[in-house]
Short mmCIF file of C-alpha atoms in Angstrom, two decimals:
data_model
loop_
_atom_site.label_atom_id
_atom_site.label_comp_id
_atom_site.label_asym_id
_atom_site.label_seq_id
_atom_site.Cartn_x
_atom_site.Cartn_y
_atom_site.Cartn_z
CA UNK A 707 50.40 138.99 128.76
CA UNK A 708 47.12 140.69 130.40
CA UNK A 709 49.30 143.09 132.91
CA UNK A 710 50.78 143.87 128.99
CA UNK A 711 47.33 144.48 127.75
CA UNK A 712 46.51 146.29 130.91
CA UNK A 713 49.46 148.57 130.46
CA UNK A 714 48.36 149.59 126.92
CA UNK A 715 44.49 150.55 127.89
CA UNK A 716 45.98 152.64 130.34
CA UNK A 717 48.31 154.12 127.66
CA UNK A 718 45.88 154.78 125.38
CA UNK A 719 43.51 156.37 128.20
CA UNK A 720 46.46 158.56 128.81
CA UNK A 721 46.93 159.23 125.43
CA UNK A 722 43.69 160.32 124.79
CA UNK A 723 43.10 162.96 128.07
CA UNK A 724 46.39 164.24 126.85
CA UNK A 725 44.78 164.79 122.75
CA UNK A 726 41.84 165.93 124.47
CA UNK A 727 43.61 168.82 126.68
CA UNK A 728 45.54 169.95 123.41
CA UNK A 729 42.31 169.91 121.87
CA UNK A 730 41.14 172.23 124.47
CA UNK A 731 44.24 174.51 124.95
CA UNK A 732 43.90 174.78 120.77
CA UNK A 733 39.86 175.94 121.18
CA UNK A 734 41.08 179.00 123.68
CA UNK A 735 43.99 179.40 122.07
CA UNK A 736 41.38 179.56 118.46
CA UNK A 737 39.09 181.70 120.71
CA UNK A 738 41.39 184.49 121.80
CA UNK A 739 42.59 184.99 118.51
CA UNK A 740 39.73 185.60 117.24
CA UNK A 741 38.46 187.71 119.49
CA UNK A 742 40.88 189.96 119.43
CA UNK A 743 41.15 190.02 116.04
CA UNK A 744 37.60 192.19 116.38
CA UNK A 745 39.73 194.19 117.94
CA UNK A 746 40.78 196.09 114.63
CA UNK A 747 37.40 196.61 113.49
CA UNK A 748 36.47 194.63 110.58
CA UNK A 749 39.24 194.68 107.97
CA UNK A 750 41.45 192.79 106.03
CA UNK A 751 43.61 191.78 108.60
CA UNK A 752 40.92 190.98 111.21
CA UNK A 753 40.23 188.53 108.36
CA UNK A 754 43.62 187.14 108.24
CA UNK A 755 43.36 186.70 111.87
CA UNK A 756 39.86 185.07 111.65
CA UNK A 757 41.36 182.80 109.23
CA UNK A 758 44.13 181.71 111.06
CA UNK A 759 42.52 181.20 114.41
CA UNK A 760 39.64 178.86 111.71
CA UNK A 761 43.34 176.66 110.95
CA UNK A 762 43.77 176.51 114.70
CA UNK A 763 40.15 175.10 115.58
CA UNK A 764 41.04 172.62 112.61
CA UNK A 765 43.98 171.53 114.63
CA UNK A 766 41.93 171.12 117.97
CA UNK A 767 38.97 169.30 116.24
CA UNK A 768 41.38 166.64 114.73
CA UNK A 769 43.21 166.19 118.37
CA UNK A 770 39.52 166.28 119.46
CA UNK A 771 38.56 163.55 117.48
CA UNK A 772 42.24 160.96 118.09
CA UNK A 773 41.31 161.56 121.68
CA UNK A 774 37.63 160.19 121.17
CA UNK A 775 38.76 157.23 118.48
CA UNK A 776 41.14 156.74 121.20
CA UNK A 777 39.05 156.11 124.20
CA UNK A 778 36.60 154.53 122.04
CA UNK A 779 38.43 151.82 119.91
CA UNK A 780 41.25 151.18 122.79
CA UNK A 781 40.26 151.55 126.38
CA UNK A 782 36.30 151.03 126.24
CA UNK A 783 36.15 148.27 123.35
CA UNK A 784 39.76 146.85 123.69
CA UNK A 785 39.45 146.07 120.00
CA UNK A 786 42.12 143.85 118.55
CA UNK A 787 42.61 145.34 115.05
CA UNK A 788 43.06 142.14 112.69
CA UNK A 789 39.71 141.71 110.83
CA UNK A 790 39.50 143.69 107.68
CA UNK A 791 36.18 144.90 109.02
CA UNK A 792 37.81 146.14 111.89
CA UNK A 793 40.77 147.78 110.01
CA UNK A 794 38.81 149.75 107.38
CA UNK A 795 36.90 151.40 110.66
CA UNK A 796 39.32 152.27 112.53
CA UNK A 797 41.45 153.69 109.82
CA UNK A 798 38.10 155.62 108.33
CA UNK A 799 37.74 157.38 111.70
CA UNK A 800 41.04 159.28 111.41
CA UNK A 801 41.86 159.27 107.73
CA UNK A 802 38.22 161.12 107.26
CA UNK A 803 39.46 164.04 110.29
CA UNK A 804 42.58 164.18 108.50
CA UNK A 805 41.20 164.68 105.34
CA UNK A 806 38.89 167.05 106.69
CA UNK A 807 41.79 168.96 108.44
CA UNK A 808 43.78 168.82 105.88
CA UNK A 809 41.29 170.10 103.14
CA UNK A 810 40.36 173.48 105.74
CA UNK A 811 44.61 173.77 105.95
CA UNK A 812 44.91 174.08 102.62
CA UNK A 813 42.07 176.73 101.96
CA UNK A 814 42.94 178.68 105.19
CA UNK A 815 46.57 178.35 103.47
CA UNK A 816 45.42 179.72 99.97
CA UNK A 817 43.59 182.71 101.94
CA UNK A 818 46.75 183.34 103.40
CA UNK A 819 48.53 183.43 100.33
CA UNK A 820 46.47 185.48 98.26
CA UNK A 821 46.19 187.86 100.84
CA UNK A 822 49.46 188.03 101.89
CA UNK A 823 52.12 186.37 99.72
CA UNK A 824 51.37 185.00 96.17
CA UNK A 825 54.58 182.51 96.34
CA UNK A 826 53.33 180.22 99.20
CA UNK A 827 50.11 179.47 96.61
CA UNK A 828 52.15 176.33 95.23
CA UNK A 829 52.43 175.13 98.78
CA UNK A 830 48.73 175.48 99.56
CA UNK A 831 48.36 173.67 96.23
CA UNK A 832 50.32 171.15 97.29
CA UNK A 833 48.35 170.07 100.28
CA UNK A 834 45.25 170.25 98.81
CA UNK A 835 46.39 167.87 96.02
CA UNK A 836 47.94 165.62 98.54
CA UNK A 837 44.97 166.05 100.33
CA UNK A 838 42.84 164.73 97.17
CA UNK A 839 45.50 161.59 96.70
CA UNK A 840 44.87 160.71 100.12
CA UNK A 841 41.06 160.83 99.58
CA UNK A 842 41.81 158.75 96.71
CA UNK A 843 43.94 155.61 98.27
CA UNK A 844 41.73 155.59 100.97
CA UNK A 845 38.90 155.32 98.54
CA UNK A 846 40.86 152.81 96.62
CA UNK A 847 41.51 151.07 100.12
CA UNK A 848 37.66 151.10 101.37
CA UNK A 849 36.65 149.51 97.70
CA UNK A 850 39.23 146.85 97.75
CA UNK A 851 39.25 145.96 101.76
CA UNK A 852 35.28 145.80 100.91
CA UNK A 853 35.72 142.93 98.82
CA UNK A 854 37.85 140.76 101.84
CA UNK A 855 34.83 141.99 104.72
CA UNK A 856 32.42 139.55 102.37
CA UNK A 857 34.86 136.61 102.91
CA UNK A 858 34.12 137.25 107.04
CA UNK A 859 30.79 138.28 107.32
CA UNK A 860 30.28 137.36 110.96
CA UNK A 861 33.41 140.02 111.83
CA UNK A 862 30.64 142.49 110.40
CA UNK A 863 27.95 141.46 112.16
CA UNK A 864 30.05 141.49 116.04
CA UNK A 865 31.14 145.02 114.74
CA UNK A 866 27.85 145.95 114.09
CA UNK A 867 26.85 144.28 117.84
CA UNK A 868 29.37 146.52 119.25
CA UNK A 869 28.43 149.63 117.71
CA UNK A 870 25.05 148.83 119.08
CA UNK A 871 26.09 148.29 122.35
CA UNK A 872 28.21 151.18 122.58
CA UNK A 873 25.62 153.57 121.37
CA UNK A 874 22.85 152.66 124.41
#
């Protein structure tokens, strides 16, 4: 069983180089674009292409931030996820980048489609209001999965040990 849990640290390590190299492909990828989008002077479609290469950095900071969850939660903790302490934390780490992703998406998606083509609005619409449900359960989540934390207060307090730890 520990060459098992060895195996998955090493995974996850992996894992997380790999999300960090997208993350950094994304950035240049981000950062050509929108340098050469200067290339047409500052216009409209400079914008466009400012815009779009703003949706790519959203990408790379998301990737960014599964690599560092990642690397954090699985290879240098080794945390077992089965306290509801330790369950609402993790989860908060990515649901908040996704959230945040997905709420820059959906704007750099309604630029698009103002500026370009007024049908894809409804789609932009869409992910920002499935952006604001997903804000909402997790909301909904934090509040109820609050309640079950007060039945194991000492999982709290070893989280909170950790955090300390980790942060020296």
């Amino acid at each position: 069983m520990r060459g098992m849990l060895i195996a998955f640290r090493v995974a996850h390590a992996l894992m997380a180089v790999l999300f960090a190299v997208a993350a950094l492909v994304l950035m240049a990828i981000a950062a050509s674009l929108g340098w050469s989008s200067l290339d047409h002077g500052l216009d409209k479609r400079s914008g466009q292409e400012m815009i779009e290469a703003v949706g790519i950095l959203t990408a790379a900071v998301v990737a960014l931030q599964i690599s560092q969850t990642l690397a954090e939660e699985e290879v240098v903790r080794s945390v077992q996820v089965s306290a509801p302490t330790r369950v609402r934390r993790y989860l908060s780490r990515f649901i908040v980048v996704v959230v945040v992703a997905l709420s820059i998406e959906g704007l750099v998606a309604t630029f698009k489609a103002v500026n370009q083509d007024i049908s894809h609005l409804t789609h932009a619409a869409a992910v920002l209001l499935a952006t604001a449900a997903l804000l909402t359960a997790w909301g909904i989540f934090v509040r109820l999965n609050r309640a079950a934390e007060e039945l194991e207060p000492e999982a709290m307090r070893e989280a909170q040990r950790e955090d300390d730890k980790f942060q020296r």
